[in-house]
Amino acid sequence: MRRREFLEISVSAVGGALIYSLDRRPTLLGAQTLRVPLRFFTASEAKIVAAAAARIFPSDDAGPGANEAGVVIYIDRQLAGPYGRDRWRYTQEPFEAGLPELGYQGRETPRQIYRAGLAKLAGFDALDAAAQDAALRAIELTPFFALLRTHTIEGMFCDPMHGGNAGMVGWQLIGFPGPSMSFDDEVEKYYGRAFRPKPQSLEQISGERVKPSEES
Amino acid sequence: MKTLRHTDAVIVGGGWTGLLMAKELTARTPLSVVVLERGASRRKGEYSASMDELDYYIRLRMMQDPSQETVTLRHSRDDRALPLRQHGAFLPGTGTGGAGEHWSGIAYRYLPDVFELLTRTREKYGVKRMPEDHSIEDWGVTYNELEPYYVRAERLMGISGRAGNLNGRAIAGGNPFEGPRSVDFPNPPTKIPYLAAMFRDAASSLGYHPYALPAATISQAYTNPDGIARPACTYCGYCERFGCMIGAKAQPSNTLLPLIARQKSVSLKNDCWVQKIVHKDGRARGVVYRDSKGAEFFQPADMVFLASWTLNNTRLLLLSQIGEAYDPATGRGSVGRNLTHQVAAPAVTGFFEKPLNRFMGAGSAGVAIADFDGDVFDHTGLPFLRGGTLYSVCYGFKPMTNFGVTPPSVKARWGPEWKRAALDWYDRTGRIQLYGEHLAYRGNFMDLDPVYKDAFGQPLLRLTLDWRDNERRMAEFLTAKAVEIARAMGARQTIPFAGLKHYDGTRYQGTHLQGGAIMGASPERSAVNTHMQSWRMPNLFVLGASAFPQNPSGNPTLTAVALTYRAADAIVERYVKRPQLL
Ligand SMILES: Cc1cc2nc3c(=O)[nH]c(=O)nc-3n(C[C@H](O)[C@H](O)[C@H](O)COP(=O)(O)OP(=O)(O)OC[C@H]3O[C@@H](n4cnc5c(N)ncnc54)[C@H](O)[C@@H]3O)c2cc1C
Ligand code: SF4
């Protein structure tokens, strides 16, 4: 087993609610820093991913972003789980290049795509925002960036059991209520005006501990 | 290989068609039935904690695992086929209930002329107007013959809607272009979410005839003729790709399984991957299957039913070498021919002024128009045959897959400008879908792939499939109509569908692939007769949409279920007494 790596996040950056979404194994170091055990990334990789996700979905006056939602934790868990190692992809030989209409035909797993992509972004987290944007623009058309962008959105808006959307900041941002048992009373009533109930997670509405696919 | 105890009938696949046949046979005859389903069983309460977009909608927990089995795809015989390494254009189901567990529940009857497409089109337009390489066929059964079975299928599921044509009498608010119904829907229409209501009003203002989608997400509590009770839908929006946690959506697990569970004469076995049909002297003798550990079993049977959906029905016939494999060069052979995929696309994405609350809704809560369907409109001067429906359905939009769409005026794809615009428009973005007919062509077919294998080492199915100009032009025409409606709905900006180019295995279109073992009135041009019975092997029946000679615009399941009822009647009433060609 590799040495355990941790991501240290300052609590003020993520907001108190993060405690809830990481309730499986976070340890609080002092009052200001959370140490989140990483499952796939090294600590320095995690910092690059967090910094890049924060440029894709920034925290600004339009609302919280990838940092507050804990996007990097979502991505770390996805890559550590069966998705990251292509457990569900057809990976029999021969691998051959094909038309785009046939979908991704590469051999590389999401984990490998990230490892290679991150290697080229060494030092990214230390750059200033403008330099970071330039570095991302340079890789905008790569499969790695496409994954990073998709995963950032996913990590913003997933059910908190997957490690992202901490404190349901993402859902609050867009007025998504999360899973709900019924909109029978509202569906024909709220024509053209926003219905924004307080979001609830799957565990909250079902009262069950749900095992997410990344833990299978 | 272990030989198991003989059974009267073995059914391969436990979805709508397989379980319905099992239910009919065991309720109405003393026959013993074994259902072999490759996927897992369904627990009671299975769906109570399944409302998770990532695991169900994106990671596709309920679907066939492509690492074990997929298909290969190419556009023409001159291309090299490659495997679809991850799901894309369609999502084959697995496990008890099959795709019927996670379907959306839109339950169309087909237009009457669909069943006689070859005859009617030739009569009206002449051979010259038909695409050169078409292989359109009549079904061998008419709408009127099928009508009573449509009624049974609708009652089984409790379909909600309003008739537009009741015994020839026009009813306002229904689809005026539909075939005559002998009775109204078992339940009134569903509630209509806001976006669909906007669509309805705009379509009316343009002189079209909007109607509520026929829905298996039922509008009120309902007890079907088998005594199965289901509650009303609550518009939670977790239908498509999910099982309904309260059982409001008709699913095999909540309408058929309870009846089957009561019958001693049927046994439903999971984790049984059927490999081939064993046959001798023109008769099926049973099937060979493996469990996931690889152990092999022979299940002998007097009757074999394939109910493993379009792709595996075809593949099992090819692997078992039953019937003549289709040869596109000569046009001979019926197994594998007439592969079609319903044309489906987001005709237009509109950006609206007011919030839509589009997380509310149900898989089949929506409104459609059929003013450009089939041959109901004037095709004079139009460069294509047939047509399709346009609709707005609020299936319950979720953020992981839908966030980030911005109007054409926004160029950024990430960063602050994009974020602000994506947030601003998130709940004000709505789509109109188009669903069109896909004609059959000589060059679109299925055979076994020479290179790629499944987890058991058996050849994958190879799809040779591409669009022709008829579909491209039809989609373009429907897109223009949809844009017009979106504008009338008040869309400030629109993104029209970019058009069909080549068949795209990555864009989800719907799990409505059909053909491969088509039905018809003659053994030369079809694989099964109108009772789903193999022409070559009278004790073999092939159920489901593999029998549809070409792809109508409506979704297939109600018709597949109606045809299964019809086959069951013929088997129960005639075949059981005299096992021969019906
Ligand atoms: C997301 C989604 C939405 C849909 N929405 C609609 C809709 O709104 N309206 C509509 O009409 N249709 C819809 N459909 C399609 C609909 O689900 C299918 O038409 C219908 O369920 C098919 O029933 P079937 O019995 O023919 O096949 P299936 O339900 O596919 O069942 C076949 C079964 O056979 C099993 N099987 C396959 N191969 C083997 C083998 N070798 N050995 C043993 N078992 C095997 C499979 O595991 C499966 O359980 C939708 C489908 C999907 C995926
Ligand atoms: S929308 Fe209705 S039918 Fe669909 S899952 Fe929810 S309650 Fe069930």
Short mmCIF file of C-alpha atoms in Angstrom, two decimals, chain A residues 73-167:
data_model
loop_
_atom_site.label_atom_id
_atom_site.label_comp_id
_atom_site.label_asym_id
_atom_site.label_seq_id
_atom_site.Cartn_x
_atom_site.Cartn_y
_atom_site.Cartn_z
CA ILE A 73 -12.58 15.13 -2.99
CA TYR A 74 -15.32 13.99 -5.35
CA ILE A 75 -12.79 13.47 -8.15
CA ASP A 76 -10.35 11.68 -5.87
CA ARG A 77 -13.00 9.17 -4.83
CA GLN A 78 -14.25 8.62 -8.36
CA LEU A 79 -10.76 7.88 -9.61
CA ALA A 80 -10.05 5.58 -6.68
CA GLY A 81 -13.23 3.62 -7.35
CA PRO A 82 -14.33 1.29 -10.17
CA TYR A 83 -15.00 4.15 -12.60
CA GLY A 84 -11.41 5.33 -12.30
CA ARG A 85 -10.01 1.96 -13.26
CA ASP A 86 -12.54 1.41 -16.08
CA ARG A 87 -14.27 -1.44 -14.33
CA TRP A 88 -17.37 -0.82 -16.48
CA ARG A 89 -15.75 -0.19 -19.83
CA TYR A 90 -15.23 -2.77 -22.54
CA THR A 91 -11.45 -3.09 -22.57
CA GLN A 92 -10.78 -6.07 -24.80
CA GLU A 93 -8.12 -5.89 -27.47
CA PRO A 94 -7.49 -4.76 -30.12
CA PHE A 95 -7.57 -1.03 -29.37
CA GLU A 96 -7.80 0.94 -32.58
CA ALA A 97 -8.46 4.54 -33.45
CA GLY A 98 -11.91 5.10 -34.92
CA LEU A 99 -14.43 7.71 -35.95
CA PRO A 100 -15.66 10.01 -33.18
CA GLU A 101 -19.12 8.46 -33.58
CA LEU A 102 -17.73 5.24 -32.10
CA GLY A 103 -16.78 6.93 -28.84
CA TYR A 104 -13.60 6.82 -26.80
CA GLN A 105 -11.44 3.95 -28.05
CA GLY A 106 -8.30 4.62 -26.04
CA ARG A 107 -6.58 2.20 -23.72
CA GLU A 108 -5.98 4.73 -20.94
CA THR A 109 -8.23 4.67 -17.91
CA PRO A 110 -9.48 7.88 -16.27
CA ARG A 111 -6.76 7.38 -13.63
CA GLN A 112 -4.05 7.24 -16.28
CA ILE A 113 -5.46 10.23 -18.12
CA TYR A 114 -5.36 12.27 -14.91
CA ARG A 115 -1.87 11.13 -13.91
CA ALA A 116 -0.46 12.08 -17.30
CA GLY A 117 -2.42 15.32 -17.47
CA LEU A 118 -1.40 16.41 -13.99
CA ALA A 119 2.25 15.67 -14.65
CA LYS A 120 2.13 18.40 -17.26
CA LEU A 121 0.59 20.86 -14.84
CA ALA A 122 3.34 20.65 -12.21
CA GLY A 123 3.49 23.87 -10.21
CA PHE A 124 0.04 24.95 -11.40
CA ASP A 125 -1.30 25.65 -7.93
CA ALA A 126 1.46 28.17 -7.28
CA LEU A 127 0.63 30.29 -10.36
CA ASP A 128 -1.51 33.39 -10.21
CA ALA A 129 -5.04 33.26 -11.61
CA ALA A 130 -4.15 34.70 -15.01
CA ALA A 131 -1.28 32.26 -15.50
CA GLN A 132 -3.53 29.40 -14.39
CA ASP A 133 -6.15 30.37 -16.95
CA ALA A 134 -3.49 30.50 -19.65
CA ALA A 135 -2.25 27.05 -18.67
CA LEU A 136 -5.78 25.65 -18.85
CA ARG A 137 -6.46 27.31 -22.18
CA ALA A 138 -3.39 25.56 -23.54
CA ILE A 139 -4.90 22.14 -22.73
CA GLU A 140 -8.54 23.03 -23.37
CA LEU A 141 -8.93 20.57 -26.23
CA THR A 142 -7.36 17.57 -24.52
CA PRO A 143 -9.34 14.57 -23.21
CA PHE A 144 -7.85 15.33 -19.78
CA PHE A 145 -9.38 18.79 -19.68
CA ALA A 146 -12.73 17.42 -20.92
CA LEU A 147 -12.74 15.00 -17.98
CA LEU A 148 -11.68 17.68 -15.55
CA ARG A 149 -14.46 20.01 -16.66
CA THR A 150 -17.11 17.28 -16.54
CA HIS A 151 -15.93 16.07 -13.16
CA THR A 152 -15.89 19.60 -11.78
CA ILE A 153 -19.54 20.06 -12.69
CA GLU A 154 -20.31 16.62 -11.26
CA GLY A 155 -18.49 17.41 -8.05
CA MET A 156 -20.42 20.67 -7.71
CA PHE A 157 -23.82 19.01 -7.99
CA CYS A 158 -23.52 15.36 -6.88
CA ASP A 159 -25.28 13.99 -3.87
CA PRO A 160 -23.01 14.83 -0.92
CA MET A 161 -22.44 11.13 -0.25
CA HIS A 162 -20.02 11.19 -3.18
CA GLY A 163 -17.75 13.72 -1.53
CA GLY A 164 -18.63 16.84 -3.52
CA ASN A 165 -21.45 19.39 -3.19
CA ALA A 166 -20.41 19.82 0.44
CA GLY A 167 -23.20 21.15 2.57
#
